[in-house]
Amino acid sequence: MAAPIRVAIVGMGKIAHDQHLPSIAGNGDFELAATVSSRGEAVNDLPHFRTLGELLEAGVDVDAVALCTPPQVRYDLAAQAIAAGKHVFLEKPPGATLAEVALLDAQAAAAGVTLFASWHSRYAAGVEPARQWLRGRKITAASIVWREDVRVWHPGQDWIWEPGGLGVFDPGINALSIATHILPPFFLLEGRLSLPSNRAAPIAADLHFRTSDGAPVHMDLDWRQTGPQSWDITVETDGGTLKLEKGGAVLTTPEGTQATDDREYPGLYARFAELVHAGTRDVDTAPLRLVADAFLRGHRLTVEEFHD
Ligand code: NAP
């Protein structure tokens, strides 16, 4: 058996704690080697550093880094890690711009290291069965409803409201990562982005896309949802209706419903190990491209101020 991949986590925020630490601990292909945290956060007695540069200079034995920072600061970290010969796991979205992600991909190719642009929602239990079920069926329409309460899910995350933080597209891009995986290619026809007057990113969006086959795809994103939350995708086909609920965890087709426990991040780490061992990369920017197009082509409406 190959030696474990020694990985350092960079950015010890919510997702590092909720998902990366337990997924690394639960996967024998990985060993947590160090942490990088501007606040000096450590895990047990492992080496910890304030910056990635300090980690790299210290000569700690690390094969890979998992970048769990906000997207706006990820390019420099990834470029630094690639230049040092480390494999890189990028949290979603892979960057703040498409051009920087393309550059990283080229740098990783030249350096011969793995670059993984992760899309955790693609590993939700119902997504692969949904993709299989839709194969060979004619899709006539699709609808995405992603409505959640930003105060519950992103309290105090100032970066998410800044340019490059994506606003409501931070969760919305998860829906797009599923939709681009299970539907034929689609593109934006028109859209409406609602921006609070005191923020630089949208709190809601209403988007109309069309697939290459001419089927309409509607997307309704809203961060002002209190009460029950919705993370649902419905696809109408010539073989009946498919519904993915709870972010892809629950799949319903005319044959019945299947629901499985959360396995998104274990799936991501299994994929990262596969890529490292195969010496390849996985950098799909299709979800980010659609978000960029929404900013390019959508109408902007100003709505009331938002305060945490
Ligand atoms: P977060 O709680 O705000 O944590 C981000 C961490 O990155 C901070 O705690 C900080 O760690 C570090 N950091 C470095 N530069 C920073 C800067 N300029 N501003 C703020 N933090 C900075 O965010 P998160 O929810 O973990 O999200 C991080 C990434 O994971 C995002 O791209 C997000 O889309 C993605 N993600 C989040 C979730 C979720 O449920 N929250 C789910 C899936 C994916 P140190 O203080 O240790 O340096």
mmCIF file of C-alpha atoms in Angstrom, residues 12-165:
data_model
loop_
_atom_site.group_PDB
_atom_site.id
_atom_site.type_symbol
_atom_site.label_atom_id
_atom_site.label_comp_id
_atom_site.label_asym_id
_atom_site.label_seq_id
_atom_site.Cartn_x
_atom_site.Cartn_y
_atom_site.Cartn_z
ATOM 1 C CA MET A 12 -9.023 26.901 9.640
ATOM 2 C CA GLY A 13 -12.574 28.199 9.208
ATOM 3 C CA LYS A 14 -15.997 26.558 9.100
ATOM 4 C CA ILE A 15 -15.464 24.106 6.253
ATOM 5 C CA ALA A 16 -12.016 23.035 7.488
ATOM 6 C CA HIS A 17 -13.568 22.054 10.813
ATOM 7 C CA ASP A 18 -16.916 20.704 9.598
ATOM 8 C CA GLN A 19 -15.606 18.571 6.742
ATOM 9 C CA HIS A 20 -11.876 18.543 5.986
ATOM 10 C CA LEU A 21 -10.588 17.456 9.391
ATOM 11 C CA PRO A 22 -13.044 14.523 9.751
ATOM 12 C CA SER A 23 -12.649 13.458 6.104
ATOM 13 C CA ILE A 24 -8.853 13.388 6.331
ATOM 14 C CA ALA A 25 -9.042 11.503 9.647
ATOM 15 C CA GLY A 26 -11.428 8.987 8.078
ATOM 16 C CA ASN A 27 -9.370 8.241 4.962
ATOM 17 C CA GLY A 28 -6.283 6.020 5.265
ATOM 18 C CA ASP A 29 -4.843 7.505 2.070
ATOM 19 C CA PHE A 30 -4.239 10.764 3.963
ATOM 20 C CA GLU A 31 -2.435 11.965 7.044
ATOM 21 C CA LEU A 32 -2.845 15.473 8.412
ATOM 22 C CA ALA A 33 0.676 16.901 8.541
ATOM 23 C CA ALA A 34 0.236 20.560 9.532
ATOM 24 C CA THR A 35 -2.126 23.530 9.615
ATOM 25 C CA VAL A 36 -1.788 27.086 8.370
ATOM 26 C CA SER A 37 -3.912 29.629 10.180
ATOM 27 C CA SER A 38 -3.519 33.394 10.368
ATOM 28 C CA ARG A 39 -4.935 33.123 13.913
ATOM 29 C CA GLY A 40 -2.384 30.476 14.830
ATOM 30 C CA GLU A 41 -4.886 27.639 15.171
ATOM 31 C CA ALA A 42 -3.323 24.204 15.620
ATOM 32 C CA VAL A 43 -4.633 20.630 15.607
ATOM 33 C CA ASN A 44 -3.336 18.507 18.484
ATOM 34 C CA ASP A 45 0.445 18.875 18.571
ATOM 35 C CA LEU A 46 0.950 19.037 14.818
ATOM 36 C CA PRO A 47 3.181 21.739 13.306
ATOM 37 C CA HIS A 48 1.258 24.947 12.656
ATOM 38 C CA PHE A 49 2.151 28.134 10.825
ATOM 39 C CA ARG A 50 0.732 31.615 10.309
ATOM 40 C CA THR A 51 1.390 31.567 6.548
ATOM 41 C CA LEU A 52 1.881 28.985 3.825
ATOM 42 C CA GLY A 53 5.273 30.552 3.094
ATOM 43 C CA GLU A 54 6.411 29.776 6.645
ATOM 44 C CA LEU A 55 5.285 26.162 6.279
ATOM 45 C CA LEU A 56 7.141 25.748 2.995
ATOM 46 C CA GLU A 57 10.306 27.356 4.385
ATOM 47 C CA ALA A 58 10.222 25.172 7.503
ATOM 48 C CA GLY A 59 10.732 22.105 5.325
ATOM 49 C CA VAL A 60 7.873 20.167 6.952
ATOM 50 C CA ASP A 61 7.217 16.923 5.092
ATOM 51 C CA VAL A 62 4.018 17.785 3.194
ATOM 52 C CA ASP A 63 2.831 16.339 -0.124
ATOM 53 C CA ALA A 64 -0.394 18.316 -0.550
ATOM 54 C CA VAL A 65 -2.373 21.308 0.667
ATOM 55 C CA ALA A 66 -6.126 21.720 1.033
ATOM 56 C CA LEU A 67 -6.957 25.397 0.526
ATOM 57 C CA CYS A 68 -9.990 26.227 2.696
ATOM 58 C CA THR A 69 -9.713 30.016 2.556
ATOM 59 C CA PRO A 70 -12.159 32.344 0.805
ATOM 60 C CA PRO A 71 -11.708 32.323 -2.994
ATOM 61 C CA GLN A 72 -10.276 35.844 -3.191
ATOM 62 C CA VAL A 73 -6.965 34.806 -1.613
ATOM 63 C CA ARG A 74 -6.677 31.342 -3.101
ATOM 64 C CA TYR A 75 -4.693 32.028 -6.288
ATOM 65 C CA ASP A 76 -1.494 33.168 -4.568
ATOM 66 C CA LEU A 77 -1.632 30.266 -2.123
ATOM 67 C CA ALA A 78 -2.203 27.709 -4.878
ATOM 68 C CA ALA A 79 0.524 29.165 -7.102
ATOM 69 C CA GLN A 80 2.967 29.119 -4.174
ATOM 70 C CA ALA A 81 2.111 25.488 -3.337
ATOM 71 C CA ILE A 82 2.372 24.350 -6.965
ATOM 72 C CA ALA A 83 5.737 26.091 -7.349
ATOM 73 C CA ALA A 84 6.903 24.135 -4.286
ATOM 74 C CA GLY A 85 5.829 20.865 -5.927
ATOM 75 C CA LYS A 86 2.755 20.256 -3.748
ATOM 76 C CA HIS A 87 -0.550 18.763 -4.869
ATOM 77 C CA VAL A 88 -3.443 21.189 -4.383
ATOM 78 C CA PHE A 89 -7.066 20.642 -3.331
ATOM 79 C CA LEU A 90 -9.079 23.803 -4.036
ATOM 80 C CA GLU A 91 -12.298 24.403 -2.103
ATOM 81 C CA LYS A 92 -15.173 25.588 -4.269
ATOM 82 C CA PRO A 93 -15.330 27.930 -6.093
ATOM 83 C CA PRO A 94 -11.814 27.213 -7.412
ATOM 84 C CA GLY A 95 -10.942 30.915 -7.620
ATOM 85 C CA ALA A 96 -12.242 34.443 -7.825
ATOM 86 C CA THR A 97 -11.793 34.584 -11.617
ATOM 87 C CA LEU A 98 -11.757 32.116 -14.483
ATOM 88 C CA ALA A 99 -8.412 33.350 -15.784
ATOM 89 C CA GLU A 100 -6.603 32.648 -12.528
ATOM 90 C CA VAL A 101 -7.946 29.075 -12.438
ATOM 91 C CA ALA A 102 -6.777 28.494 -16.018
ATOM 92 C CA LEU A 103 -3.331 29.782 -15.026
ATOM 93 C CA LEU A 104 -3.183 27.456 -12.025
ATOM 94 C CA ASP A 105 -4.140 24.526 -14.217
ATOM 95 C CA ALA A 106 -1.295 25.350 -16.600
ATOM 96 C CA GLN A 107 1.145 25.777 -13.700
ATOM 97 C CA ALA A 108 0.109 22.436 -12.185
ATOM 98 C CA ALA A 109 0.500 20.711 -15.555
ATOM 99 C CA ALA A 110 3.992 22.164 -15.997
ATOM 100 C CA ALA A 111 4.990 21.226 -12.432
ATOM 101 C CA GLY A 112 3.556 17.714 -12.736
ATOM 102 C CA VAL A 113 1.386 18.029 -9.625
ATOM 103 C CA THR A 114 -2.308 17.352 -9.052
ATOM 104 C CA LEU A 115 -4.748 20.251 -9.045
ATOM 105 C CA PHE A 116 -8.266 19.367 -7.915
ATOM 106 C CA ALA A 117 -11.039 21.933 -8.302
ATOM 107 C CA SER A 118 -13.486 20.316 -5.909
ATOM 108 C CA TRP A 119 -17.278 20.519 -6.235
ATOM 109 C CA HIS A 120 -18.617 18.843 -3.118
ATOM 110 C CA SER A 121 -22.276 18.799 -4.187
ATOM 111 C CA ARG A 122 -21.416 16.509 -7.098
ATOM 112 C CA TYR A 123 -20.623 13.860 -4.495
ATOM 113 C CA ALA A 124 -24.065 14.040 -2.833
ATOM 114 C CA ALA A 125 -25.608 10.564 -2.819
ATOM 115 C CA GLY A 126 -28.358 11.170 -5.379
ATOM 116 C CA VAL A 127 -26.287 12.945 -8.010
ATOM 117 C CA GLU A 128 -24.571 10.054 -9.787
ATOM 118 C CA PRO A 129 -27.781 7.934 -9.876
ATOM 119 C CA ALA A 130 -29.605 11.006 -11.227
ATOM 120 C CA ARG A 131 -27.016 11.410 -13.965
ATOM 121 C CA GLN A 132 -27.393 7.743 -14.892
ATOM 122 C CA TRP A 133 -31.215 7.953 -14.877
ATOM 123 C CA LEU A 134 -31.203 11.014 -17.149
ATOM 124 C CA ARG A 135 -28.834 9.413 -19.649
ATOM 125 C CA GLY A 136 -30.779 8.608 -22.832
ATOM 126 C CA ARG A 137 -33.929 10.463 -21.706
ATOM 127 C CA LYS A 138 -35.133 13.646 -23.393
ATOM 128 C CA ILE A 139 -35.060 16.610 -21.020
ATOM 129 C CA THR A 140 -37.886 19.078 -21.596
ATOM 130 C CA ALA A 141 -37.362 21.512 -18.691
ATOM 131 C CA ALA A 142 -35.436 21.924 -15.444
ATOM 132 C CA SER A 143 -35.860 24.065 -12.376
ATOM 133 C CA ILE A 144 -33.381 24.881 -9.619
ATOM 134 C CA VAL A 145 -34.607 26.335 -6.326
ATOM 135 C CA TRP A 146 -31.827 27.153 -3.854
ATOM 136 C CA ARG A 147 -33.232 29.232 -1.011
ATOM 137 C CA GLU A 148 -31.547 29.483 2.357
ATOM 138 C CA ASP A 149 -31.080 31.815 5.301
ATOM 139 C CA VAL A 150 -27.731 33.584 4.990
ATOM 140 C CA ARG A 151 -27.813 34.488 8.688
ATOM 141 C CA VAL A 152 -27.860 30.793 9.591
ATOM 142 C CA TRP A 153 -25.295 29.527 7.089
ATOM 143 C CA HIS A 154 -22.860 32.427 6.671
ATOM 144 C CA PRO A 155 -22.937 34.508 9.854
ATOM 145 C CA GLY A 156 -20.310 37.246 9.895
ATOM 146 C CA GLN A 157 -18.578 36.073 6.697
ATOM 147 C CA ASP A 158 -17.671 39.504 5.324
ATOM 148 C CA TRP A 159 -15.638 38.056 2.437
ATOM 149 C CA ILE A 160 -18.756 36.460 0.954
ATOM 150 C CA TRP A 161 -20.268 39.913 0.309
ATOM 151 C CA GLU A 162 -17.125 41.325 -1.307
ATOM 152 C CA PRO A 163 -16.277 41.148 -5.034
ATOM 153 C CA GLY A 164 -15.141 37.596 -5.751
ATOM 154 C CA GLY A 165 -17.097 36.259 -2.764
#
